[in-house]
Amino acid sequence: MKRYPHYLDLQPAMHAKGLVRLPGSKSISNRTLLLAALCDGTTHIKDLLASDDTHVMLMALQKLGVKWEQIGESQDYVVHGVNGSFPVHQADLFMGNAGTAIRPLTAALAVTGGDYTLHGVSRMHERPIADLVEALNAVGTHIEYTGVAGYPPLHIQRGRLHAQRMQVRGNVSSQFLTALLMAAPLMAREEDVRIDVIGELISKPYIEITLNLIRRFGITVQRDGWQSFTIPAGQRYISPGTIHVEGDASSASYFLAAGAIAGGPVRVEGVGKDSIQGDVRFVEALEQMGATIRMGENWIEAESNGVLRAIDADFNHIPDAAMTIAVAALYADGTSTLRNIGSWRVKETDRISAMAIELRKLGAIVEEGADYLRVTPPSEIQAAAIDTYDDHRMAMCFSLATLDGAARRGNKVRINDPQCVAKTFPDYFEAFAKVTEDTLF
């Protein structure tokens, strides 16, 4: 895996053009690993993401007694399912800062029972998990906080399930509902399990990914809109045999934005019009800003049409990819407003605050609200050293500030702690340099 120095200096880039093969989706990779572990049968996973977050899940599953093999030097893996019961009933699990690993694994372990501790890096211990824990404990699981109440670390012990109807808040993180949906078939041996969502559900496209993958592993879910989900009794996870991991649609956003800002065309391969990931809808925002978008079954392409138009839009459905719009707004013809992005505050860092601080370094005027960000571009983008807050998406999206757009020129940008991209895209800066013909150091 690529190792970077403590900082990386990116030079101004006049044009973006080319082809990028995307790494696998983090959301699909970690969901697929857990489902493959829980199912009956052996699953061949093709093009699994190579990253810190998937490594965390693989190591946790190994500690729990799940057997898996990597096929040579490829990103293909074979996972031997345990048919709903982990062989190891006592383990200490390090979860890094991987929300896509700790949330569903917490639910699965609490439902199957055992004696487990789950902990991570310091930022993980600041990311809320109370809604998930309360939903599980209300039906008889036994999860305790060993640090600050409402946050990891967690201690899970064997409980006694006594109810088949759960409730979970939907307005903090969709990963809580994802975790319950993935664990519910393990509870629905003799009775149906129903999950009710309290309030508005955010990040709905991520739930669509979960439901799609659960179906591929043999589980039928009945739903009443976004308010309740019922898993009929008597089902179990069954391997689909082979499953392919799509390219990461969130990672596609940086390259597509580069094409929209700096000429293009830039094409990404690995996602397309048939993707199960909601973040492909990022291209709708680029189209609103004036870019030309073309799509095939397994590719998307973006090209500039001149100065980007300012945008005012609700980004609740694509919170990760929306960060890219905040930087693209530097090249717009006026003030852009990103609305309904409150979930940014409980991600790898407080992304609303972090984005505001770093955009101001580049000369932008930024207004920060509880769940919105308003960006007025500068007359000239300033050279700056960007702090990344151990957040992979901060590092990646600010690389765009080096580009020459129709409205204004990019500038030299120093990315501090570039290694954080290893969370989802270890070779990001090499891929970015390829489409911008940039010199990294």
PDB file of N, CA and C in Angstrom, residues 165-174 176-178 180-181 194-202 204 207 224-229:
ATOM      1  N   ARG A 165     -39.822  -6.499  17.744  1.00  0.00           N
ATOM      2  CA  ARG A 165     -40.089  -5.204  17.119  1.00  0.00           C
ATOM      3  C   ARG A 165     -39.121  -4.177  17.679  1.00  0.00           C
ATOM      4  N   MET A 166     -38.389  -3.515  16.792  1.00  0.00           N
ATOM      5  CA  MET A 166     -37.382  -2.553  17.214  1.00  0.00           C
ATOM      6  C   MET A 166     -37.702  -1.176  16.660  1.00  0.00           C
ATOM      7  N   GLN A 167     -37.176  -0.169  17.336  1.00  0.00           N
ATOM      8  CA  GLN A 167     -37.299   1.206  16.879  1.00  0.00           C
ATOM      9  C   GLN A 167     -35.916   1.838  16.858  1.00  0.00           C
ATOM     10  N   VAL A 168     -35.672   2.663  15.836  1.00  0.00           N
ATOM     11  CA  VAL A 168     -34.389   3.348  15.750  1.00  0.00           C
ATOM     12  C   VAL A 168     -34.596   4.726  15.131  1.00  0.00           C
ATOM     13  N   ARG A 169     -33.896   5.710  15.665  1.00  0.00           N
ATOM     14  CA  ARG A 169     -33.947   7.053  15.092  1.00  0.00           C
ATOM     15  C   ARG A 169     -33.235   7.049  13.739  1.00  0.00           C
ATOM     16  N   GLY A 170     -33.765   7.840  12.828  1.00  0.00           N
ATOM     17  CA  GLY A 170     -33.203   7.848  11.487  1.00  0.00           C
ATOM     18  C   GLY A 170     -32.433   9.092  11.124  1.00  0.00           C
ATOM     19  N   ASN A 171     -32.331  10.064  12.055  1.00  0.00           N
ATOM     20  CA  ASN A 171     -31.823  11.388  11.666  1.00  0.00           C
ATOM     21  C   ASN A 171     -30.356  11.633  12.007  1.00  0.00           C
ATOM     22  N   VAL A 172     -29.641  10.637  12.551  1.00  0.00           N
ATOM     23  CA  VAL A 172     -28.227  10.829  12.892  1.00  0.00           C
ATOM     24  C   VAL A 172     -27.328  10.122  11.887  1.00  0.00           C
ATOM     25  N   SER A 173     -27.569   8.825  11.678  1.00  0.00           N
ATOM     26  CA  SER A 173     -26.768   8.052  10.733  1.00  0.00           C
ATOM     27  C   SER A 173     -27.597   6.892  10.205  1.00  0.00           C
ATOM     28  N   SER A 174     -27.595   6.721   8.895  1.00  0.00           N
ATOM     29  CA  SER A 174     -28.304   5.593   8.290  1.00  0.00           C
ATOM     30  C   SER A 174     -27.632   4.264   8.635  1.00  0.00           C
ATOM     31  N   PHE A 176     -27.075   3.041  11.453  1.00  0.00           N
ATOM     32  CA  PHE A 176     -27.767   2.356  12.553  1.00  0.00           C
ATOM     33  C   PHE A 176     -28.871   1.451  12.004  1.00  0.00           C
ATOM     34  N   LEU A 177     -29.652   1.971  11.061  1.00  0.00           N
ATOM     35  CA  LEU A 177     -30.687   1.154  10.441  1.00  0.00           C
ATOM     36  C   LEU A 177     -30.062   0.032   9.621  1.00  0.00           C
ATOM     37  N   THR A 178     -28.999   0.318   8.894  1.00  0.00           N
ATOM     38  CA  THR A 178     -28.284  -0.721   8.146  1.00  0.00           C
ATOM     39  C   THR A 178     -27.864  -1.856   9.073  1.00  0.00           C
ATOM     40  N   LEU A 180     -29.160  -2.807  11.943  1.00  0.00           N
ATOM     41  CA  LEU A 180     -30.319  -3.583  12.395  1.00  0.00           C
ATOM     42  C   LEU A 180     -30.868  -4.455  11.275  1.00  0.00           C
ATOM     43  N   LEU A 181     -30.919  -3.920  10.067  1.00  0.00           N
ATOM     44  CA  LEU A 181     -31.414  -4.704   8.935  1.00  0.00           C
ATOM     45  C   LEU A 181     -30.537  -5.929   8.690  1.00  0.00           C
ATOM     46  N   ARG A 194     -39.678  -6.704  13.027  1.00  0.00           N
ATOM     47  CA  ARG A 194     -40.053  -5.420  12.422  1.00  0.00           C
ATOM     48  C   ARG A 194     -39.177  -4.316  13.001  1.00  0.00           C
ATOM     49  N   ILE A 195     -38.705  -3.455  12.117  1.00  0.00           N
ATOM     50  CA  ILE A 195     -37.892  -2.299  12.523  1.00  0.00           C
ATOM     51  C   ILE A 195     -38.632  -1.034  12.109  1.00  0.00           C
ATOM     52  N   ASP A 196     -38.958  -0.208  13.076  1.00  0.00           N
ATOM     53  CA  ASP A 196     -39.627   1.071  12.806  1.00  0.00           C
ATOM     54  C   ASP A 196     -38.613   2.199  12.890  1.00  0.00           C
ATOM     55  N   VAL A 197     -38.686   3.126  11.950  1.00  0.00           N
ATOM     56  CA  VAL A 197     -37.804   4.286  11.929  1.00  0.00           C
ATOM     57  C   VAL A 197     -38.522   5.465  12.556  1.00  0.00           C
ATOM     58  N   ILE A 198     -37.884   6.069  13.548  1.00  0.00           N
ATOM     59  CA  ILE A 198     -38.456   7.229  14.228  1.00  0.00           C
ATOM     60  C   ILE A 198     -37.945   8.485  13.543  1.00  0.00           C
ATOM     61  N   GLY A 199     -38.850   9.310  13.062  1.00  0.00           N
ATOM     62  CA  GLY A 199     -38.453  10.564  12.432  1.00  0.00           C
ATOM     63  C   GLY A 199     -37.989  10.371  10.999  1.00  0.00           C
ATOM     64  N   GLU A 200     -37.370  11.406  10.461  1.00  0.00           N
ATOM     65  CA  GLU A 200     -36.911  11.399   9.083  1.00  0.00           C
ATOM     66  C   GLU A 200     -35.636  10.571   8.940  1.00  0.00           C
ATOM     67  N   LEU A 201     -35.601   9.717   7.940  1.00  0.00           N
ATOM     68  CA  LEU A 201     -34.419   8.908   7.671  1.00  0.00           C
ATOM     69  C   LEU A 201     -33.488   9.652   6.721  1.00  0.00           C
ATOM     70  N   ILE A 202     -32.232   9.844   7.140  1.00  0.00           N
ATOM     71  CA  ILE A 202     -31.253  10.502   6.280  1.00  0.00           C
ATOM     72  C   ILE A 202     -30.519   9.458   5.433  1.00  0.00           C
ATOM     73  N   LYS A 204     -30.874   8.001   2.577  1.00  0.00           N
ATOM     74  CA  LYS A 204     -31.666   6.850   2.129  1.00  0.00           C
ATOM     75  C   LYS A 204     -30.955   5.971   1.100  1.00  0.00           C
ATOM     76  N   ILE A 207     -29.310   2.978   2.543  1.00  0.00           N
ATOM     77  CA  ILE A 207     -30.213   1.892   2.933  1.00  0.00           C
ATOM     78  C   ILE A 207     -30.578   1.059   1.709  1.00  0.00           C
ATOM     79  N   ASP A 224     -42.601  -0.583   4.455  1.00  0.00           N
ATOM     80  CA  ASP A 224     -43.650   0.428   4.368  1.00  0.00           C
ATOM     81  C   ASP A 224     -42.944   1.762   4.162  1.00  0.00           C
ATOM     82  N   GLY A 225     -42.656   2.077   2.888  1.00  0.00           N
ATOM     83  CA  GLY A 225     -41.906   3.290   2.587  1.00  0.00           C
ATOM     84  C   GLY A 225     -40.554   3.264   3.277  1.00  0.00           C
ATOM     85  N   TRP A 226     -40.259   4.368   3.983  1.00  0.00           N
ATOM     86  CA  TRP A 226     -39.018   4.464   4.756  1.00  0.00           C
ATOM     87  C   TRP A 226     -39.298   4.413   6.259  1.00  0.00           C
ATOM     88  N   GLN A 227     -40.525   4.036   6.630  1.00  0.00           N
ATOM     89  CA  GLN A 227     -40.913   4.105   8.045  1.00  0.00           C
ATOM     90  C   GLN A 227     -40.818   2.770   8.766  1.00  0.00           C
ATOM     91  N   SER A 228     -40.969   1.671   8.055  1.00  0.00           N
ATOM     92  CA  SER A 228     -40.841   0.372   8.737  1.00  0.00           C
ATOM     93  C   SER A 228     -40.391  -0.696   7.759  1.00  0.00           C
ATOM     94  N   PHE A 229     -39.662  -1.669   8.301  1.00  0.00           N
ATOM     95  CA  PHE A 229     -39.099  -2.771   7.520  1.00  0.00           C
ATOM     96  C   PHE A 229     -39.355  -4.063   8.293  1.00  0.00           C
TER      97      PHE A 229
END
